[in-house]
Amino acid sequence: MGFFDSLILLLDSTVRLTVPLLLACLAGLYSERAGIFDIGLEGKMLAGAFGAAVVAALTGSAWLGLFAGIGVSMAMALIHGVASITFRGNQIISGVAINFLAAGLTTLLGQTWFKQGGRTPQLNGDARFNGFDFPFADQLADVPVIGGIYSELLSGHNILVYAAFFAVPITYFVLFRTRFGLRLRASGENPKAVDTAGVNVNMMRFKAVLITGILCGIAGAYLSTGMSSGFVKDMTAGRGFIALAALIFAKWMPVPALYACLLFGFLSALGNFMQGAELPIIGEVPVQLIQALPYILTVVLLAGFIGKAVGPKAGGIPYVKER
Amino acid sequence: MTDKSQANEQRSSGTAVSPNAATSQLAIELVGINKHFGPVHANKDIDLKVTRGTVHGIVGENGAGKTTLMSILYGFYTAESGKIFVDGKQVTIKDSSHALELGIGMVHQHFMLVDNFTVLENVVLGAEDSALLQPSLDKARKVMAQLARDYELEVDPDALIEDLSVGGQQRVEILKALYRGAEILILDEPTGVLTPSEADHLFKVLKTLREQGKTILLITHKLREIMAITDDVSVMRQGAMVKTLQTKNTDPAELAELMVGRRVLLRVDKGESTPGDVKLEVKDLVVKDDMGITRVKGINFEVRAGEIVGIAGVSGNGQSDMLEAITGMRKADGGKLIVKGKEVVIKGDDGAAKLRDMSVAHVPEDRQELGLVVTFEQWENAILGYQDDDKYGKGAFLSIPAARAEANRHIEKFDIRPANNRLKVANFSGGNQQKIVLAREMSRNPDVLIVGQPTRGVDIGAIEFIHNQIVAMRDAGKAVLLVSVELDEVRSLADRLLVMFDGHIVGEVDPATATEAELGLLMAGVSSENKESAK
């Protein structure tokens, strides 16, 4: 296998690993731009993955699984919304609670229903989102360079992968080119300005939190019915938190969020790729080091190079109308 | 708002018509408005009539209830009782969007703008025509150009709010209201944050608006502005509407007196003062507030042992900022503070502790914000600020018995009720909370006592007690500086009385002989030399 083929394989893996990060990161972007911090991305993704896997296993339809995943994740988002918007609770604590709730419930229900140590049954055929090939992908596969890029890297992914990348321009458009986006961003910066302009701040925030739920649900469904074939206990493996790091890294902007997620996706792919590989001088690379790289990178870059990442000004503060 | 409630509204407005609608041109009429915030009666039976096409001023001291009243009119708060008529029709204003529909726009004291949005985005926020933004932005750009021509409201539509001057931001607020079709514009303390030239520009804009038939409600405590621009003026005091006058038939002195009120002079038994050495000296003090606005503009005074120096003035004329500077809470931007002959230089955040160590005690204006931790028990508050004293335990440990004993001494000496040092301070009444602060500061036997608003929100019985304690401190040879907006309080307590206006000390009077008219003029910023020109 030549260097080019290896590179294509690495990048192909990067694309697949970026998808859940990107969906979760955009999910967080909606919520935090509206002023609601969400460290429960991880939990919502996990619950979504479980819901999708269970319904896909029972019905044999990946699409029904996807809707179930979205539904479960939105229900979790609604809990976060009620706790932090209606009852003005602490958003961090509510997010942590959601993470614990998701981790505990998925394992408990999975074991009770399927008795496979928290796993759901193996998904096959239409119960999974399978990749589909672009036109002429087969014919072009052997053409040098173009074949690798077109047939391997771009073609052959499942629909959710393309949806995730398409969500970036959509998010940009929604946030910066629509009335909804203007009000959403204003709710996260100065909710009083939104209120005095005659717009219901809490309603805006609820809408944002529910969009977060939808995107987390898709991310979860991708994990259990697209990337893998079934739910495994704790399968999100901290992706929700890496997505948060990417969000800060990207300064809450959609396109930089794509780049940040690609970078973190690449580092994960590299981690898998380097597993057991021998490098000159260093020797075998400890896989833990590669796995820790996204976090180390976030700390180093945020502390030293990127400058201050200032989030939405009213983030984390419940909106209270009366003095 | 739902269609149904709107329909209800229309029905009700069809039946109830203001009694004055037929005879006059009232843009707004308020009848019997009441509003409480907790125990505070912020608006008491307010009646107000505003004629269309006029500038109507509302004056009163801070806390008189002006902003609350206007917030009710703008739908930000809901009145507990009372009627609101807009253009002769009775309405129930539920929220800001409803107020906007009725043509009422408000320019808030603290601007309601999103700092990192452009001017255009702020103008259209909440008033977008369609789901897509671009058509609204294009329309707003055109309307803004027109408004800029009509009213001299020039702002770059693509500038970010955070890059604009304060005056520019205020113009955006006015544009926002006009863009929404406001016919009635409420401005809350619009000049408080402006430079003089920006304020002049604002007044020009307001005059143009009036010529175009808009109605303007101007809330302020600056009498000069009232005289300069309004047609009518209403005076509020302690939540009540005192009087409405035609501006041309009144003068600053009369307004000042109405604002402050002619109160019964409380009698305080005190003998002649016997001033000793200078204990506290302030030289050319300049203080800026958090927004960088100069609030204290070079003041000089001294306080001697055994005398009470009072500082009177309408609130908001720099007294609070001066207090913060001379008690070490805020770094001065110029001038000197000399305590017992030694200059005090404040560098870090320990200024307040430094002054306490120099035996300067401070009873702050806002006891709940600055004087107490209201969720702590009384005994904890009794040693607050002095907790490192060896009396209350050495090293890292606190001697709880010593602190509680101190707290009990305070309770006994100052008659703090209920006499329970384990009660949270939030559960004491205002007067007793104030006694807890006074007891703590006076028990330290300080050389200098600085007291701000000693009896704000305190009942009559406690007022007398507190006044007597302050006089007792003076008789014990302490230097006392007393800052209060209660004119009768400073007049009855002070041995020398200084008047502050617009960051300056504009005069010193003998509290025993000065008349209210004389004080009123000083407090309104009309000194004897330019009295004629002001009229």
PDB file of N, CA, C and O in Angstrom, chain A residues 266-292:
ATOM      1  N   PHE A 266      -9.545  14.145  12.553  1.00  0.00           N
ATOM      2  CA  PHE A 266      -8.277  13.680  12.003  1.00  0.00           C
ATOM      3  C   PHE A 266      -7.388  13.102  13.105  1.00  0.00           C
ATOM      4  O   PHE A 266      -6.761  12.050  12.936  1.00  0.00           O
ATOM      5  N   LEU A 267      -7.364  13.792  14.253  1.00  0.00           N
ATOM      6  CA  LEU A 267      -6.530  13.291  15.353  1.00  0.00           C
ATOM      7  C   LEU A 267      -7.009  11.924  15.836  1.00  0.00           C
ATOM      8  O   LEU A 267      -6.197  11.053  16.148  1.00  0.00           O
ATOM      9  N   SER A 268      -8.355  11.726  15.871  1.00  0.00           N
ATOM     10  CA  SER A 268      -8.862  10.412  16.277  1.00  0.00           C
ATOM     11  C   SER A 268      -8.476   9.357  15.245  1.00  0.00           C
ATOM     12  O   SER A 268      -8.060   8.245  15.600  1.00  0.00           O
ATOM     13  N   ALA A 269      -8.620   9.716  13.970  1.00  0.00           N
ATOM     14  CA  ALA A 269      -8.275   8.766  12.904  1.00  0.00           C
ATOM     15  C   ALA A 269      -6.798   8.409  13.000  1.00  0.00           C
ATOM     16  O   ALA A 269      -6.406   7.244  12.890  1.00  0.00           O
ATOM     17  N   LEU A 270      -6.003   9.434  13.231  1.00  0.00           N
ATOM     18  CA  LEU A 270      -4.564   9.224  13.359  1.00  0.00           C
ATOM     19  C   LEU A 270      -4.276   8.293  14.536  1.00  0.00           C
ATOM     20  O   LEU A 270      -3.405   7.420  14.468  1.00  0.00           O
ATOM     21  N   GLY A 271      -5.030   8.496  15.623  1.00  0.00           N
ATOM     22  CA  GLY A 271      -4.852   7.641  16.807  1.00  0.00           C
ATOM     23  C   GLY A 271      -5.089   6.184  16.464  1.00  0.00           C
ATOM     24  O   GLY A 271      -4.299   5.313  16.847  1.00  0.00           O
ATOM     25  N   ASN A 272      -6.161   5.924  15.738  1.00  0.00           N
ATOM     26  CA  ASN A 272      -6.443   4.534  15.347  1.00  0.00           C
ATOM     27  C   ASN A 272      -5.370   4.008  14.410  1.00  0.00           C
ATOM     28  O   ASN A 272      -4.935   2.869  14.515  1.00  0.00           O
ATOM     29  N   PHE A 273      -4.961   4.851  13.494  1.00  0.00           N
ATOM     30  CA  PHE A 273      -4.002   4.478  12.462  1.00  0.00           C
ATOM     31  C   PHE A 273      -2.646   4.138  13.087  1.00  0.00           C
ATOM     32  O   PHE A 273      -1.967   3.213  12.670  1.00  0.00           O
ATOM     33  N   MET A 274      -2.269   4.897  14.090  1.00  0.00           N
ATOM     34  CA  MET A 274      -0.942   4.759  14.692  1.00  0.00           C
ATOM     35  C   MET A 274      -0.879   3.639  15.714  1.00  0.00           C
ATOM     36  O   MET A 274       0.173   3.376  16.276  1.00  0.00           O
ATOM     37  N   GLN A 275      -2.028   3.053  15.998  1.00  0.00           N
ATOM     38  CA  GLN A 275      -2.064   2.028  17.029  1.00  0.00           C
ATOM     39  C   GLN A 275      -1.045   0.936  16.705  1.00  0.00           C
ATOM     40  O   GLN A 275      -1.112   0.296  15.655  1.00  0.00           O
ATOM     41  N   GLY A 276      -0.086   0.754  17.562  1.00  0.00           N
ATOM     42  CA  GLY A 276       0.901  -0.300  17.373  1.00  0.00           C
ATOM     43  C   GLY A 276       1.967   0.021  16.347  1.00  0.00           C
ATOM     44  O   GLY A 276       2.885  -0.764  16.131  1.00  0.00           O
ATOM     45  N   ALA A 277       1.851   1.186  15.699  1.00  0.00           N
ATOM     46  CA  ALA A 277       2.841   1.518  14.682  1.00  0.00           C
ATOM     47  C   ALA A 277       4.169   1.883  15.342  1.00  0.00           C
ATOM     48  O   ALA A 277       4.208   2.471  16.424  1.00  0.00           O
ATOM     49  N   GLU A 278       5.250   1.510  14.664  1.00  0.00           N
ATOM     50  CA  GLU A 278       6.574   1.835  15.172  1.00  0.00           C
ATOM     51  C   GLU A 278       7.085   3.074  14.444  1.00  0.00           C
ATOM     52  O   GLU A 278       7.063   3.128  13.219  1.00  0.00           O
ATOM     53  N   LEU A 279       7.484   4.090  15.195  1.00  0.00           N
ATOM     54  CA  LEU A 279       8.073   5.257  14.557  1.00  0.00           C
ATOM     55  C   LEU A 279       9.558   5.263  14.842  1.00  0.00           C
ATOM     56  O   LEU A 279      10.002   4.782  15.877  1.00  0.00           O
ATOM     57  N   PRO A 280      10.365   5.798  13.924  1.00  0.00           N
ATOM     58  CA  PRO A 280      11.790   5.900  14.220  1.00  0.00           C
ATOM     59  C   PRO A 280      12.021   6.791  15.442  1.00  0.00           C
ATOM     60  O   PRO A 280      11.239   7.720  15.674  1.00  0.00           O
ATOM     61  N   ILE A 281      13.075   6.487  16.187  1.00  0.00           N
ATOM     62  CA  ILE A 281      13.468   7.221  17.406  1.00  0.00           C
ATOM     63  C   ILE A 281      12.468   7.008  18.548  1.00  0.00           C
ATOM     64  O   ILE A 281      12.821   6.466  19.602  1.00  0.00           O
ATOM     65  N   ILE A 282      11.177   7.383  18.352  1.00  0.00           N
ATOM     66  CA  ILE A 282      10.204   7.324  19.457  1.00  0.00           C
ATOM     67  C   ILE A 282       9.846   5.884  19.815  1.00  0.00           C
ATOM     68  O   ILE A 282       9.609   5.569  20.970  1.00  0.00           O
ATOM     69  N   GLY A 283       9.796   5.052  18.798  1.00  0.00           N
ATOM     70  CA  GLY A 283       9.349   3.680  19.034  1.00  0.00           C
ATOM     71  C   GLY A 283       7.843   3.610  18.931  1.00  0.00           C
ATOM     72  O   GLY A 283       7.215   4.416  18.256  1.00  0.00           O
ATOM     73  N   GLU A 284       7.236   2.675  19.636  1.00  0.00           N
ATOM     74  CA  GLU A 284       5.794   2.515  19.554  1.00  0.00           C
ATOM     75  C   GLU A 284       5.093   3.702  20.199  1.00  0.00           C
ATOM     76  O   GLU A 284       5.419   4.108  21.319  1.00  0.00           O
ATOM     77  N   VAL A 285       4.143   4.264  19.487  1.00  0.00           N
ATOM     78  CA  VAL A 285       3.447   5.460  20.002  1.00  0.00           C
ATOM     79  C   VAL A 285       2.359   5.016  20.979  1.00  0.00           C
ATOM     80  O   VAL A 285       1.511   4.200  20.633  1.00  0.00           O
ATOM     81  N   PRO A 286       2.376   5.525  22.191  1.00  0.00           N
ATOM     82  CA  PRO A 286       1.310   5.153  23.132  1.00  0.00           C
ATOM     83  C   PRO A 286      -0.029   5.697  22.621  1.00  0.00           C
ATOM     84  O   PRO A 286      -0.144   6.894  22.339  1.00  0.00           O
ATOM     85  N   VAL A 287      -1.008   4.846  22.496  1.00  0.00           N
ATOM     86  CA  VAL A 287      -2.278   5.258  21.909  1.00  0.00           C
ATOM     87  C   VAL A 287      -2.987   6.284  22.794  1.00  0.00           C
ATOM     88  O   VAL A 287      -3.689   7.170  22.319  1.00  0.00           O
ATOM     89  N   GLN A 288      -2.734   6.187  24.084  1.00  0.00           N
ATOM     90  CA  GLN A 288      -3.381   7.138  24.997  1.00  0.00           C
ATOM     91  C   GLN A 288      -2.968   8.573  24.691  1.00  0.00           C
ATOM     92  O   GLN A 288      -3.750   9.507  24.822  1.00  0.00           O
ATOM     93  N   LEU A 289      -1.698   8.722  24.292  1.00  0.00           N
ATOM     94  CA  LEU A 289      -1.200  10.056  23.991  1.00  0.00           C
ATOM     95  C   LEU A 289      -1.967  10.655  22.810  1.00  0.00           C
ATOM     96  O   LEU A 289      -2.399  11.801  22.850  1.00  0.00           O
ATOM     97  N   ILE A 290      -2.156   9.822  21.764  1.00  0.00           N
ATOM     98  CA  ILE A 290      -2.878  10.305  20.594  1.00  0.00           C
ATOM     99  C   ILE A 290      -4.321  10.629  20.974  1.00  0.00           C
ATOM    100  O   ILE A 290      -4.886  11.633  20.550  1.00  0.00           O
ATOM    101  N   GLN A 291      -4.889   9.770  21.810  1.00  0.00           N
ATOM    102  CA  GLN A 291      -6.283  10.002  22.205  1.00  0.00           C
ATOM    103  C   GLN A 291      -6.438  11.280  23.014  1.00  0.00           C
ATOM    104  O   GLN A 291      -7.471  11.930  22.982  1.00  0.00           O
ATOM    105  N   ALA A 292      -5.378  11.617  23.740  1.00  0.00           N
ATOM    106  CA  ALA A 292      -5.448  12.818  24.576  1.00  0.00           C
ATOM    107  C   ALA A 292      -5.181  14.078  23.770  1.00  0.00           C
ATOM    108  O   ALA A 292      -5.442  15.182  24.240  1.00  0.00           O
TER     109      ALA A 292
END
